[in-house]
PDB file of C-alpha atoms in Angstrom:
ATOM      1  CA  MET S   1      19.113 -11.647 -17.569  1.00 54.00           C
ATOM      2  CA  ASP S   2      18.788  -9.818 -14.255  1.00 64.00           C
ATOM      3  CA  GLU S   3      16.584 -11.210 -11.531  1.00 79.00           C
ATOM      4  CA  GLN S   4      13.080  -9.767 -11.187  1.00 79.00           C
ATOM      5  CA  ARG S   5      12.270  -8.567  -7.681  1.00 80.00           C
ATOM      6  CA  THR S   6       9.849  -6.292  -5.888  1.00 82.00           C
ATOM      7  CA  HIS S   7      11.063  -2.713  -5.530  1.00 85.00           C
ATOM      8  CA  ILE S   8       9.723  -0.113  -3.118  1.00 90.00           C
ATOM      9  CA  ILE S   9      10.396   3.348  -4.514  1.00 92.00           C
ATOM     10  CA  SER S  10       9.820   6.444  -2.405  1.00 92.00           C
ATOM     11  CA  ALA S  11       9.565   9.713  -4.320  1.00 94.00           C
ATOM     12  CA  LEU S  12       9.170  13.160  -2.816  1.00 94.00           C
ATOM     13  CA  VAL S  13       7.369  15.304  -5.404  1.00 95.00           C
ATOM     14  CA  LEU S  14       5.742  18.712  -5.677  1.00 94.00           C
ATOM     15  CA  HIS S  15       2.112  18.478  -4.593  1.00 93.00           C
ATOM     16  CA  LYS S  16       0.417  19.729  -7.765  1.00 93.00           C
ATOM     17  CA  PRO S  17      -1.771  18.470 -10.637  1.00 93.00           C
ATOM     18  CA  GLY S  18      -0.222  16.263 -13.319  1.00 92.00           C
ATOM     19  CA  VAL S  19       2.738  14.948 -11.306  1.00 93.00           C
ATOM     20  CA  LEU S  20       1.202  11.505 -10.727  1.00 92.00           C
ATOM     21  CA  GLN S  21       0.397  11.197 -14.436  1.00 93.00           C
ATOM     22  CA  ARG S  22       3.988  12.038 -15.437  1.00 92.00           C
ATOM     23  CA  VAL S  23       5.451   9.560 -12.952  1.00 92.00           C
ATOM     24  CA  ALA S  24       3.068   6.773 -14.027  1.00 91.00           C
ATOM     25  CA  GLY S  25       3.788   7.551 -17.698  1.00 90.00           C
ATOM     26  CA  LEU S  26       7.500   7.071 -17.100  1.00 88.00           C
ATOM     27  CA  PHE S  27       6.873   3.584 -15.732  1.00 85.00           C
ATOM     28  CA  THR S  28       4.552   2.762 -18.639  1.00 86.00           C
ATOM     29  CA  ARG S  29       7.083   3.844 -21.270  1.00 85.00           C
ATOM     30  CA  ARG S  30       9.719   1.599 -19.676  1.00 79.00           C
ATOM     31  CA  GLY S  31       7.353  -1.384 -19.471  1.00 78.00           C
ATOM     32  CA  PHE S  32       7.709  -1.439 -15.689  1.00 80.00           C
ATOM     33  CA  ASN S  33       4.365  -2.458 -14.161  1.00 82.00           C
ATOM     34  CA  ILE S  34       3.251  -0.531 -11.081  1.00 88.00           C
ATOM     35  CA  GLU S  35       1.711  -3.045  -8.677  1.00 89.00           C
ATOM     36  CA  ASN S  36       0.693  -0.404  -6.191  1.00 91.00           C
ATOM     37  CA  ILE S  37       1.013   3.327  -5.679  1.00 93.00           C
ATOM     38  CA  THR S  38       0.069   5.466  -2.706  1.00 93.00           C
ATOM     39  CA  VAL S  39       0.357   9.242  -2.610  1.00 93.00           C
ATOM     40  CA  GLY S  40      -0.168  11.601   0.283  1.00 90.00           C
ATOM     41  CA  THR S  41       0.921  14.907   1.737  1.00 90.00           C
ATOM     42  CA  SER S  42       4.393  14.769   3.268  1.00 89.00           C
ATOM     43  CA  GLU S  43       5.982  16.578   6.199  1.00 90.00           C
ATOM     44  CA  ASN S  44       5.996  19.657   3.920  1.00 91.00           C
ATOM     45  CA  GLU S  45       2.470  20.613   2.763  1.00 89.00           C
ATOM     46  CA  ASP S  46       3.806  21.726  -0.643  1.00 93.00           C
ATOM     47  CA  MET S  47       5.154  18.235  -1.314  1.00 95.00           C
ATOM     48  CA  ALA S  48       3.676  14.758  -1.562  1.00 95.00           C
ATOM     49  CA  ARG S  49       5.318  11.416  -0.933  1.00 94.00           C
ATOM     50  CA  MET S  50       4.694   8.647  -3.456  1.00 94.00           C
ATOM     51  CA  THR S  51       5.303   5.051  -2.493  1.00 93.00           C
ATOM     52  CA  ILE S  52       5.505   2.929  -5.631  1.00 93.00           C
ATOM     53  CA  ILE S  53       5.720  -0.855  -5.527  1.00 90.00           C
ATOM     54  CA  ALA S  54       6.789  -2.489  -8.773  1.00 86.00           C
ATOM     55  CA  GLN S  55       8.413  -5.658 -10.115  1.00 82.00           C
ATOM     56  CA  GLY S  56      11.503  -5.501 -12.281  1.00 79.00           C
ATOM     57  CA  ASP S  57      15.209  -6.071 -12.579  1.00 81.00           C
ATOM     58  CA  GLU S  58      17.963  -3.835 -11.204  1.00 83.00           C
ATOM     59  CA  LYS S  59      18.905  -2.404 -14.601  1.00 85.00           C
ATOM     60  CA  VAL S  60      15.399  -1.149 -15.370  1.00 78.00           C
ATOM     61  CA  LEU S  61      15.013   0.170 -11.812  1.00 82.00           C
ATOM     62  CA  GLU S  62      18.235   2.141 -12.190  1.00 85.00           C
ATOM     63  CA  GLN S  63      16.991   3.673 -15.472  1.00 84.00           C
ATOM     64  CA  ILE S  64      13.655   4.603 -13.934  1.00 84.00           C
ATOM     65  CA  THR S  65      15.278   6.120 -10.848  1.00 89.00           C
ATOM     66  CA  LYS S  66      17.545   8.264 -13.019  1.00 90.00           C
ATOM     67  CA  GLN S  67      14.640   9.385 -15.210  1.00 88.00           C
ATOM     68  CA  LEU S  68      12.409  10.105 -12.199  1.00 92.00           C
ATOM     69  CA  ASN S  69      15.152  12.351 -10.839  1.00 92.00           C
ATOM     70  CA  LYS S  70      15.120  14.264 -14.147  1.00 90.00           C
ATOM     71  CA  LEU S  71      11.403  15.107 -13.892  1.00 90.00           C
ATOM     72  CA  ILE S  72      11.087  18.744 -12.858  1.00 89.00           C
ATOM     73  CA  ASP S  73       8.457  18.093 -10.161  1.00 94.00           C
ATOM     74  CA  VAL S  74      10.419  15.270  -8.501  1.00 94.00           C
ATOM     75  CA  ILE S  75      12.521  16.392  -5.531  1.00 94.00           C
ATOM     76  CA  LYS S  76      14.049  13.109  -4.309  1.00 94.00           C
ATOM     77  CA  VAL S  77      13.858   9.398  -5.236  1.00 94.00           C
ATOM     78  CA  ARG S  78      14.943   6.401  -3.155  1.00 91.00           C
ATOM     79  CA  ASP S  79      14.799   2.651  -3.664  1.00 88.00           C
ATOM     80  CA  LEU S  80      13.857   1.440  -0.182  1.00 89.00           C
ATOM     81  CA  GLU S  81      15.498  -1.801   0.899  1.00 84.00           C
ATOM     82  CA  PRO S  82      12.888  -4.275   2.210  1.00 78.00           C
ATOM     83  CA  ASP S  83      14.985  -5.186   5.276  1.00 81.00           C
ATOM     84  CA  SER S  84      15.274  -1.558   6.410  1.00 85.00           C
ATOM     85  CA  THR S  85      11.708  -0.474   5.631  1.00 86.00           C
ATOM     86  CA  VAL S  86       8.475  -0.351   7.613  1.00 88.00           C
ATOM     87  CA  LYS S  87       5.556  -1.208   5.311  1.00 88.00           C
ATOM     88  CA  ARG S  88       1.891  -0.856   6.315  1.00 92.00           C
ATOM     89  CA  GLU S  89      -1.499  -1.049   4.662  1.00 94.00           C
ATOM     90  CA  LEU S  90      -5.075  -0.206   5.670  1.00 97.00           C
ATOM     91  CA  CYS S  91      -7.923  -2.555   4.800  1.00 98.00           C
ATOM     92  CA  LEU S  92     -11.679  -2.350   5.367  1.00 98.00           C
ATOM     93  CA  ILE S  93     -13.556  -5.663   5.198  1.00 98.00           C
ATOM     94  CA  LYS S  94     -17.368  -5.876   5.179  1.00 98.00           C
ATOM     95  CA  ILE S  95     -18.588  -9.324   6.274  1.00 98.00           C
ATOM     96  CA  HIS S  96     -22.044 -10.858   6.012  1.00 96.00           C
ATOM     97  CA  ALA S  97     -22.847 -11.491   9.691  1.00 96.00           C
ATOM     98  CA  PRO S  98     -26.598 -11.766  10.359  1.00 95.00           C
ATOM     99  CA  ALA S  99     -26.321 -14.204  13.296  1.00 95.00           C
ATOM    100  CA  GLU S 100     -24.910 -13.483  16.765  1.00 95.00           C
ATOM    101  CA  ARG S 101     -22.592 -16.527  16.592  1.00 96.00           C
ATOM    102  CA  ILE S 102     -21.026 -15.243  13.365  1.00 95.00           C
ATOM    103  CA  ARG S 103     -20.698 -11.720  14.777  1.00 96.00           C
ATOM    104  CA  SER S 104     -18.956 -13.078  17.858  1.00 96.00           C
ATOM    105  CA  GLU S 105     -16.442 -15.070  15.781  1.00 97.00           C
ATOM    106  CA  VAL S 106     -15.726 -12.141  13.454  1.00 97.00           C
ATOM    107  CA  ILE S 107     -15.130  -9.864  16.459  1.00 97.00           C
ATOM    108  CA  GLN S 108     -12.761 -12.448  17.980  1.00 97.00           C
ATOM    109  CA  TYR S 109     -10.740 -12.669  14.762  1.00 97.00           C
ATOM    110  CA  ALA S 110     -10.645  -8.876  14.487  1.00 97.00           C
ATOM    111  CA  ASN S 111      -9.344  -8.627  18.063  1.00 98.00           C
ATOM    112  CA  ILE S 112      -6.657 -11.272  17.502  1.00 97.00           C
ATOM    113  CA  PHE S 113      -5.377  -9.273  14.514  1.00 98.00           C
ATOM    114  CA  ARG S 114      -5.707  -5.967  16.429  1.00 97.00           C
ATOM    115  CA  GLY S 115      -8.446  -4.855  14.089  1.00 97.00           C
ATOM    116  CA  ARG S 116     -11.499  -2.793  14.999  1.00 97.00           C
ATOM    117  CA  ILE S 117     -15.181  -3.064  14.216  1.00 98.00           C
ATOM    118  CA  ILE S 118     -15.999   0.302  12.636  1.00 98.00           C
ATOM    119  CA  ASP S 119     -19.543  -0.298  11.377  1.00 98.00           C
ATOM    120  CA  VAL S 120     -22.415  -2.531  12.403  1.00 97.00           C
ATOM    121  CA  SER S 121     -25.686  -3.109  10.562  1.00 97.00           C
ATOM    122  CA  PRO S 122     -28.371  -5.783  11.002  1.00 96.00           C
ATOM    123  CA  GLU S 123     -26.697  -7.919   8.306  1.00 96.00           C
ATOM    124  CA  THR S 124     -23.009  -6.904   8.289  1.00 97.00           C
ATOM    125  CA  LEU S 125     -19.926  -6.003  10.305  1.00 97.00           C
ATOM    126  CA  THR S 126     -17.086  -3.907   8.910  1.00 98.00           C
ATOM    127  CA  VAL S 127     -13.564  -4.545  10.186  1.00 98.00           C
ATOM    128  CA  GLU S 128     -10.698  -2.070   9.919  1.00 98.00           C
ATOM    129  CA  ILE S 129      -7.182  -3.514  10.044  1.00 98.00           C
ATOM    130  CA  THR S 130      -3.758  -2.013   9.524  1.00 97.00           C
ATOM    131  CA  GLY S 131      -0.527  -3.919   9.214  1.00 96.00           C
ATOM    132  CA  SER S 132       1.744  -5.662   6.809  1.00 92.00           C
ATOM    133  CA  PRO S 133       0.209  -6.985   3.586  1.00 90.00           C
ATOM    134  CA  ASP S 134       0.814 -10.549   4.875  1.00 93.00           C
ATOM    135  CA  LYS S 135      -1.112  -9.852   8.086  1.00 96.00           C
ATOM    136  CA  ILE S 136      -4.023  -8.415   6.111  1.00 97.00           C
ATOM    137  CA  GLU S 137      -4.067 -11.394   3.729  1.00 97.00           C
ATOM    138  CA  ALA S 138      -4.138 -13.779   6.709  1.00 97.00           C
ATOM    139  CA  LEU S 139      -7.209 -12.069   8.205  1.00 98.00           C
ATOM    140  CA  ILE S 140      -8.980 -11.947   4.848  1.00 98.00           C
ATOM    141  CA  GLU S 141      -8.451 -15.704   4.412  1.00 97.00           C
ATOM    142  CA  LEU S 142      -9.918 -16.393   7.867  1.00 96.00           C
ATOM    143  CA  LEU S 143     -12.959 -14.209   7.166  1.00 97.00           C
ATOM    144  CA  ARG S 144     -13.712 -15.627   3.692  1.00 96.00           C
ATOM    145  CA  GLY S 145     -15.714 -18.481   5.188  1.00 94.00           C
ATOM    146  CA  PHE S 146     -18.201 -16.012   6.678  1.00 95.00           C
ATOM    147  CA  GLY S 147     -18.956 -14.362   3.338  1.00 96.00           C
ATOM    148  CA  ILE S 148     -17.027 -11.224   2.540  1.00 98.00           C
ATOM    149  CA  LYS S 149     -19.312  -8.648   0.929  1.00 98.00           C
ATOM    150  CA  GLU S 150     -16.683  -6.030   0.105  1.00 98.00           C
ATOM    151  CA  ILE S 151     -12.984  -5.260   0.578  1.00 98.00           C
ATOM    152  CA  ALA S 152     -11.289  -1.868   0.223  1.00 97.00           C
ATOM    153  CA  ARG S 153      -7.485  -1.771   0.511  1.00 95.00           C
ATOM    154  CA  THR S 154      -5.149   1.193   0.367  1.00 92.00           C
ATOM    155  CA  GLY S 155      -2.176  -0.834  -0.748  1.00 88.00           C
ATOM    156  CA  PRO S 156       1.079  -0.631   1.159  1.00 89.00           C
ATOM    157  CA  THR S 157       2.899   2.547   1.985  1.00 89.00           C
ATOM    158  CA  ALA S 158       6.440   2.521   3.343  1.00 88.00           C
ATOM    159  CA  ILE S 159       9.060   4.517   5.181  1.00 87.00           C
ATOM    160  CA  SER S 160      12.693   3.749   5.971  1.00 86.00           C
ATOM    161  CA  ARG S 161      13.580   2.606   9.490  1.00 88.00           C
ATOM    162  CA  GLY S 162      15.591   4.666  11.958  1.00 81.00           C
ATOM    163  CA  MET S 163      17.452   7.820  10.990  1.00 68.00           C
ATOM    164  CA  GLN S 164      17.499   7.102   7.255  1.00 65.00           C
ATOM    165  CA  ASP S 165      15.602   9.704   5.218  1.00 61.00           C
TER     166      ASP S 165
END
């Protein structure tokens, strides 16, 4: 049996209704679980770039890549190698921080992780952080002790390093 590993698939697709559903359906039919998917406009406004993170073996990935390429709205598909990929995520964390001491500590942690305070209320602070999923997890763990009220994460998106396209 082939080894299961995390795959980062980048797909350039036509930016129109129904494309996401067809791509997700392909994964579902193959029993390949999508752990995360991000979609956004690409360098061409008529196209969108999908970044799909999924677990599976090489054989199933190869089948999915071939079938994705057969979908009429899919322009290009690549399996991005983790070592030659830049991966980033955005996370918003709302923390219960009614006291000045707590606010000061939360701000210090945010600064250490190059995060920003984007909202302040009498009872809460909201931190914005971008970075690798590991960096975001590390900040979340540090802030848990203060009482996290809410977390919103985009999930990772990725692009190949250097001149690769």
